[in-house]
């Protein structure tokens, strides 16, 4: 009878083992970058990381919770603080350098995702200790984010073509209220993104997890960097936002154009200032292009992850099989004569 109880206990412990480690809670920290209209490499816009600059990388921080559903699937929720920025002055693309725009954006994101384990090793090293174990997974989900792009004035000119006072350079201005492309209304601060990526982690002592992940978010907004379409009517922007609004909307000037045209390594055909400002004689449909409205903006994070696994026994196990331990512990000692 004791042997039967022992075997039953072992079987039930294996069945309930998965339930004992369903939840883990943790933090992430790493770098963040973005793909949009500002900054970038030498060529025109390219997808994924090929148009990103490493020196534009900023920091991101996150907290998360994850629930294991079975051996392959898990569900996770996250709250992220993500900083991105871009600056045309760092780009090696002549047209972007001439545009001379810049921005920063501090994004707050709440999201959920499903994780699918595509490879695992329960006994890393094959020594029979089953510590640590390893998981490699892919994921996809949905996230909502709040953002508010800001910009600085670098070499912008006033209505008479004079370069604005350098005191403007030290300040960051919210770009959305100025409607820098003279949009009819302000774009939304709340947006949706689709996160997809890969990740991995090791679990030590069945309690501590250390890992890494790459998370790419495709958004439904083209205004993460405040740039999307064409240059707006600078007179209307000036009337609405004054010298600051006009300076943020149009940052190119002839000095920048002359510097680029004087660099033989930068380009073969000379640039013209008219391609980087509002043209009074053109209608709204024939204005100079400022951004690329055919592609929405994206941002990515690469982070180290650490989490703590909550240890516990399933409710089913406690309710149905706790009598096993009680029975094993209920042997009565008999008096010996």
Short mmCIF file of C-alpha atoms in Angstrom, two decimals:
data_model
loop_
_atom_site.label_atom_id
_atom_site.label_comp_id
_atom_site.label_asym_id
_atom_site.label_seq_id
_atom_site.Cartn_x
_atom_site.Cartn_y
_atom_site.Cartn_z
CA UNK A 1 0.00 0.00 0.00
CA UNK A 2 2.80 2.38 0.86
CA UNK A 3 4.44 1.70 -2.52
CA UNK A 4 1.19 2.49 -4.34
CA UNK A 5 0.88 5.75 -2.44
CA UNK A 6 4.48 6.62 -3.24
CA UNK A 7 4.02 5.98 -6.98
CA UNK A 8 0.76 7.96 -7.00
CA UNK A 9 2.46 10.85 -5.24
CA UNK A 10 5.29 10.89 -7.78
CA UNK A 11 2.87 10.86 -10.73
CA UNK A 12 0.78 13.65 -9.27
CA UNK A 13 3.85 15.72 -8.52
CA UNK A 14 4.90 15.46 -12.18
CA UNK A 15 1.40 16.43 -13.35
CA UNK A 16 1.29 19.43 -11.06
CA UNK A 17 4.89 20.52 -11.72
CA UNK A 18 3.82 22.73 -14.59
CA UNK A 19 1.24 24.44 -12.39
CA UNK A 20 3.86 25.25 -9.79
CA UNK A 21 5.70 27.74 -12.02
CA UNK A 22 3.02 29.49 -14.07
CA UNK A 23 3.78 33.14 -13.24
CA UNK A 24 6.89 35.28 -13.39
CA UNK A 25 7.27 39.03 -12.84
CA UNK A 26 10.23 41.08 -13.96
CA UNK A 27 11.95 44.11 -15.44
CA UNK A 28 13.70 44.96 -18.69
CA UNK A 29 16.31 47.55 -19.61
CA UNK A 30 18.08 48.25 -22.88
CA UNK A 31 18.36 50.42 -25.96
CA UNK A 32 15.70 51.89 -28.24
CA UNK A 33 15.73 53.32 -31.75
CA UNK A 34 13.24 54.31 -34.42
CA UNK A 35 12.58 54.16 -38.17
CA UNK A 36 10.93 57.22 -39.66
CA UNK A 37 11.59 60.38 -41.63
CA UNK A 38 14.36 62.11 -39.65
CA UNK A 39 18.03 61.12 -39.54
CA UNK A 40 19.00 57.78 -41.01
CA UNK A 41 21.73 56.56 -43.31
CA UNK A 42 22.99 57.74 -46.72
CA UNK A 43 20.38 56.16 -48.98
CA UNK A 44 16.67 56.94 -49.11
CA UNK A 45 14.38 55.19 -46.65
CA UNK A 46 15.02 51.47 -46.14
CA UNK A 47 13.01 49.08 -43.99
CA UNK A 48 13.88 47.57 -40.61
CA UNK A 49 17.29 48.38 -39.09
CA UNK A 50 19.01 49.29 -42.36
CA UNK A 51 18.12 52.99 -42.09
CA UNK A 52 18.87 53.32 -38.37
CA UNK A 53 21.92 54.96 -36.84
CA UNK A 54 23.53 53.33 -33.82
CA UNK A 55 24.46 56.71 -32.32
CA UNK A 56 20.77 57.65 -32.21
CA UNK A 57 20.07 54.83 -29.73
CA UNK A 58 18.43 55.84 -26.46
CA UNK A 59 17.26 53.96 -23.34
CA UNK A 60 14.10 52.03 -22.55
CA UNK A 61 12.78 50.52 -19.31
CA UNK A 62 9.94 48.09 -18.72
CA UNK A 63 8.07 46.00 -16.16
CA UNK A 64 6.18 42.88 -17.17
CA UNK A 65 4.18 39.88 -16.02
CA UNK A 66 4.00 36.53 -17.82
CA UNK A 67 1.77 33.50 -17.38
CA UNK A 68 2.73 30.12 -18.74
CA UNK A 69 -0.23 28.40 -20.41
CA UNK A 70 1.50 25.14 -21.36
CA UNK A 71 4.92 23.95 -22.54
CA UNK A 72 4.78 26.05 -25.71
CA UNK A 73 2.56 29.05 -25.06
CA UNK A 74 2.65 31.96 -22.64
CA UNK A 75 0.82 35.28 -22.33
CA UNK A 76 2.58 38.46 -21.18
CA UNK A 77 1.67 42.05 -20.35
CA UNK A 78 4.11 44.98 -20.23
CA UNK A 79 4.42 48.66 -19.34
CA UNK A 80 7.31 50.43 -21.11
CA UNK A 81 9.02 53.81 -21.08
CA UNK A 82 10.78 54.25 -24.43
CA UNK A 83 12.90 57.18 -25.57
CA UNK A 84 13.60 57.75 -29.28
CA UNK A 85 15.15 60.61 -31.20
CA UNK A 86 16.56 61.59 -34.58
CA UNK A 87 18.56 64.45 -36.06
CA UNK A 88 19.19 65.22 -39.72
CA UNK A 89 22.56 66.80 -38.93
CA UNK A 90 23.93 63.31 -38.15
CA UNK A 91 22.65 61.80 -41.40
CA UNK A 92 24.91 61.16 -44.37
CA UNK A 93 21.98 61.75 -46.76
CA UNK A 94 22.42 65.21 -48.39
CA UNK A 95 18.70 65.99 -48.66
CA UNK A 96 18.11 65.13 -45.00
CA UNK A 97 21.11 67.18 -43.93
CA UNK A 98 19.70 70.13 -45.85
CA UNK A 99 16.26 69.73 -44.22
CA UNK A 100 18.00 70.00 -40.81
CA UNK A 101 15.07 68.72 -38.70
CA UNK A 102 15.31 67.03 -35.31
CA UNK A 103 13.04 65.54 -32.66
CA UNK A 104 12.83 63.49 -29.50
CA UNK A 105 9.88 61.47 -28.23
CA UNK A 106 9.27 59.82 -24.88
CA UNK A 107 6.79 57.02 -25.40
CA UNK A 108 4.74 55.33 -22.68
CA UNK A 109 3.43 51.96 -23.84
CA UNK A 110 1.02 49.38 -22.42
CA UNK A 111 0.82 46.10 -24.30
CA UNK A 112 0.01 42.43 -24.34
CA UNK A 113 1.40 39.58 -26.39
CA UNK A 114 1.44 35.83 -26.95
CA UNK A 115 4.77 33.98 -26.78
CA UNK A 116 5.45 30.71 -28.61
CA UNK A 117 8.45 28.63 -27.51
CA UNK A 118 10.14 27.24 -30.63
CA UNK A 119 13.11 25.62 -28.87
CA UNK A 120 13.79 24.56 -25.30
CA UNK A 121 16.37 22.58 -23.36
CA UNK A 122 15.32 21.48 -19.89
CA UNK A 123 18.83 20.35 -18.98
CA UNK A 124 21.42 22.81 -20.31
CA UNK A 125 24.76 21.04 -20.42
CA UNK A 126 23.17 17.59 -20.15
CA UNK A 127 24.49 16.96 -16.63
CA UNK A 128 21.21 15.79 -15.18
CA UNK A 129 20.79 18.77 -12.85
CA UNK A 130 17.98 20.36 -14.91
CA UNK A 131 19.37 23.71 -13.81
CA UNK A 132 19.39 25.95 -15.70
CA UNK A 133 16.83 25.32 -18.40
CA UNK A 134 16.56 27.38 -21.59
CA UNK A 135 13.74 28.76 -23.75
CA UNK A 136 13.83 30.52 -27.14
CA UNK A 137 10.55 32.08 -28.26
CA UNK A 138 8.86 34.32 -30.82
CA UNK A 139 6.01 36.67 -30.00
CA UNK A 140 3.38 39.03 -31.39
CA UNK A 141 0.77 41.22 -29.79
CA UNK A 142 -0.94 44.60 -29.60
CA UNK A 143 0.04 47.75 -27.71
CA UNK A 144 -1.31 51.21 -27.04
CA UNK A 145 1.06 54.13 -26.56
CA UNK A 146 1.11 57.79 -25.56
CA UNK A 147 3.64 60.06 -27.26
CA UNK A 148 4.47 63.77 -27.53
CA UNK A 149 7.28 64.65 -29.98
CA UNK A 150 9.47 67.64 -29.16
CA UNK A 151 12.00 69.58 -31.21
CA UNK A 152 14.79 72.14 -30.96
CA UNK A 153 15.59 75.03 -33.27
CA UNK A 154 18.89 74.50 -35.13
CA UNK A 155 19.78 77.23 -37.62
CA UNK A 156 16.19 78.08 -38.50
CA UNK A 157 15.40 81.47 -39.99
CA UNK A 158 12.70 84.05 -39.33
CA UNK A 159 10.26 85.51 -41.86
CA UNK A 160 12.99 87.79 -43.27
CA UNK A 161 15.53 84.99 -43.72
CA UNK A 162 17.64 85.87 -40.68
CA UNK A 163 18.97 82.99 -38.56
CA UNK A 164 17.14 82.89 -35.24
CA UNK A 165 18.90 83.76 -32.00
CA UNK A 166 21.02 80.93 -30.58
CA UNK A 167 19.15 81.08 -27.25
CA UNK A 168 16.42 78.97 -28.84
CA UNK A 169 18.79 76.04 -29.23
CA UNK A 170 18.82 75.07 -25.57
CA UNK A 171 15.05 74.55 -25.32
CA UNK A 172 12.79 71.65 -26.29
CA UNK A 173 9.35 72.59 -27.63
CA UNK A 174 6.25 70.41 -27.97
CA UNK A 175 5.79 70.12 -31.74
CA UNK A 176 2.18 68.97 -31.96
CA UNK A 177 0.50 72.29 -31.00
CA UNK A 178 2.42 74.19 -33.71
CA UNK A 179 1.09 71.94 -36.52
CA UNK A 180 4.44 72.29 -38.27
CA UNK A 181 3.11 71.04 -41.64
CA UNK A 182 0.10 73.35 -41.31
CA UNK A 183 -2.28 70.43 -40.82
CA UNK A 184 -5.96 71.21 -40.34
CA UNK A 185 -5.88 69.68 -36.86
CA UNK A 186 -3.38 68.25 -34.38
CA UNK A 187 -2.50 64.56 -34.70
CA UNK A 188 -3.40 62.12 -31.92
CA UNK A 189 -1.18 61.60 -28.89
CA UNK A 190 -2.62 58.10 -28.39
CA UNK A 191 -1.73 55.42 -30.92
CA UNK A 192 -1.66 51.69 -31.59
CA UNK A 193 1.34 49.51 -32.39
CA UNK A 194 1.87 45.87 -33.33
CA UNK A 195 4.88 44.41 -31.47
CA UNK A 196 6.66 41.37 -32.93
CA UNK A 197 10.01 39.89 -32.00
CA UNK A 198 12.16 37.14 -30.54
CA UNK A 199 13.49 36.42 -27.09
CA UNK A 200 15.17 33.88 -24.86
CA UNK A 201 15.78 33.21 -21.18
CA UNK A 202 17.50 30.85 -18.77
CA UNK A 203 15.77 29.75 -15.57
CA UNK A 204 18.08 29.22 -12.58
CA UNK A 205 17.06 27.22 -9.52
CA UNK A 206 13.51 27.21 -10.93
CA UNK A 207 13.07 30.74 -9.59
CA UNK A 208 15.23 33.30 -11.39
CA UNK A 209 15.12 34.04 -15.10
CA UNK A 210 17.69 36.01 -17.07
CA UNK A 211 17.18 36.68 -20.76
CA UNK A 212 17.22 38.96 -23.79
CA UNK A 213 14.68 40.11 -26.37
CA UNK A 214 14.31 42.14 -29.57
CA UNK A 215 10.95 43.89 -29.97
CA UNK A 216 9.92 45.72 -33.17
CA UNK A 217 6.78 47.88 -33.12
CA UNK A 218 4.98 48.90 -36.30
CA UNK A 219 2.70 51.84 -35.53
CA UNK A 220 -0.38 53.29 -37.21
CA UNK A 221 1.05 56.82 -36.95
CA UNK A 222 3.40 58.79 -39.20
CA UNK A 223 3.98 61.47 -36.59
CA UNK A 224 6.29 59.82 -34.05
CA UNK A 225 8.86 62.32 -35.40
CA UNK A 226 6.36 65.10 -36.32
CA UNK A 227 7.26 64.75 -40.03
CA UNK A 228 5.01 63.17 -42.64
CA UNK A 229 4.15 65.09 -45.82
CA UNK A 230 4.98 68.50 -47.30
CA UNK A 231 6.15 71.87 -46.04
CA UNK A 232 3.23 73.95 -44.78
CA UNK A 233 2.41 77.59 -45.45
CA UNK A 234 5.09 79.29 -43.35
CA UNK A 235 3.09 82.54 -43.12
CA UNK A 236 0.12 80.73 -41.56
CA UNK A 237 2.38 78.81 -39.18
CA UNK A 238 4.09 82.07 -38.21
CA UNK A 239 0.74 83.77 -37.60
CA UNK A 240 -0.36 80.90 -35.37
CA UNK A 241 2.89 79.98 -33.59
CA UNK A 242 5.11 83.01 -34.01
CA UNK A 243 8.85 82.87 -34.54
CA UNK A 244 9.20 79.61 -32.63
CA UNK A 245 6.51 77.81 -34.62
CA UNK A 246 7.98 78.94 -37.94
CA UNK A 247 11.48 78.05 -36.81
CA UNK A 248 10.46 74.52 -35.83
CA UNK A 249 8.55 73.99 -39.07
CA UNK A 250 11.33 75.02 -41.45
CA UNK A 251 14.93 74.61 -40.28
CA UNK A 252 16.92 74.74 -43.48
CA UNK A 253 18.88 77.86 -44.47
CA UNK A 254 21.23 78.91 -47.23
CA UNK A 255 24.33 78.51 -45.07
CA UNK A 256 23.58 74.79 -44.61
CA UNK A 257 22.88 74.37 -48.33
CA UNK A 258 26.18 76.08 -49.22
CA UNK A 259 28.13 73.85 -46.83
CA UNK A 260 26.66 70.68 -48.32
CA UNK A 261 27.14 71.90 -51.90
CA UNK A 262 30.78 72.69 -51.09
CA UNK A 263 31.52 69.14 -49.96
CA UNK A 264 32.40 66.99 -53.01
CA UNK A 265 32.07 63.82 -50.94
CA UNK A 266 28.49 64.69 -49.98
CA UNK A 267 26.86 64.91 -53.43
CA UNK A 268 27.38 65.32 -57.16
CA UNK A 269 24.37 67.49 -58.00
CA UNK A 270 23.96 70.71 -55.99
CA UNK A 271 20.99 71.16 -53.67
CA UNK A 272 18.66 74.14 -53.82
CA UNK A 273 17.11 75.93 -50.86
CA UNK A 274 13.70 75.95 -52.60
CA UNK A 275 13.46 72.19 -52.15
CA UNK A 276 13.58 72.59 -48.36
CA UNK A 277 11.08 75.33 -47.64
CA UNK A 278 7.56 76.57 -48.36
CA UNK A 279 7.13 77.91 -51.90
CA UNK A 280 4.74 80.85 -52.07
CA UNK A 281 4.00 80.39 -55.77
CA UNK A 282 3.01 76.71 -55.40
CA UNK A 283 -0.36 75.41 -54.28
CA UNK A 284 -0.77 72.86 -51.48
CA UNK A 285 -0.48 69.93 -53.88
CA UNK A 286 2.82 71.06 -55.41
CA UNK A 287 4.79 72.00 -52.36
CA UNK A 288 8.27 70.72 -51.58
CA UNK A 289 8.32 67.31 -49.96
CA UNK A 290 9.29 67.23 -46.29
CA UNK A 291 8.64 63.58 -45.37
CA UNK A 292 7.32 60.27 -46.70
CA UNK A 293 3.57 59.89 -46.04
CA UNK A 294 3.47 56.41 -47.61
CA UNK A 295 5.23 54.78 -44.63
CA UNK A 296 4.22 54.94 -40.98
CA UNK A 297 6.86 55.21 -38.28
CA UNK A 298 8.23 52.28 -36.27
CA UNK A 299 10.33 51.91 -33.14
CA UNK A 300 12.26 49.04 -31.60
CA UNK A 301 13.83 47.98 -28.33
CA UNK A 302 16.57 45.51 -27.45
CA UNK A 303 16.68 44.67 -23.77
CA UNK A 304 18.09 42.42 -21.07
CA UNK A 305 15.32 40.84 -19.00
CA UNK A 306 15.22 39.56 -15.44
CA UNK A 307 12.29 38.03 -13.61
CA UNK A 308 11.26 36.08 -10.52
CA UNK A 309 9.15 32.93 -10.82
CA UNK A 310 6.28 32.55 -8.37
CA UNK A 311 6.37 29.10 -6.82
CA UNK A 312 3.14 27.50 -5.72
CA UNK A 313 0.93 24.44 -6.11
CA UNK A 314 -2.16 24.35 -8.26
CA UNK A 315 -5.59 24.71 -6.63
CA UNK A 316 -6.65 21.43 -8.23
CA UNK A 317 -3.75 19.62 -6.66
CA UNK A 318 -4.41 21.09 -3.22
CA UNK A 319 -8.12 20.33 -3.32
CA UNK A 320 -7.94 16.76 -4.61
CA UNK A 321 -4.69 15.30 -3.41
CA UNK A 322 -3.65 16.99 -0.19
CA UNK A 323 -4.96 13.91 1.64
CA UNK A 324 -1.91 12.00 0.44
CA UNK A 325 0.42 14.04 2.60
CA UNK A 326 -2.02 13.91 5.49
CA UNK A 327 -2.28 10.14 5.25
CA UNK A 328 1.45 9.66 5.08
CA UNK A 329 1.89 11.81 8.15
CA UNK A 330 -0.84 10.11 10.20
CA UNK A 331 0.99 6.96 11.32
CA UNK A 332 0.34 6.26 14.95
CA UNK A 333 3.12 5.13 17.20
CA UNK A 334 2.16 2.05 19.18
CA UNK A 335 3.33 1.31 22.64
CA UNK A 336 5.95 -1.37 22.85
CA UNK A 337 6.12 -3.78 25.82
#
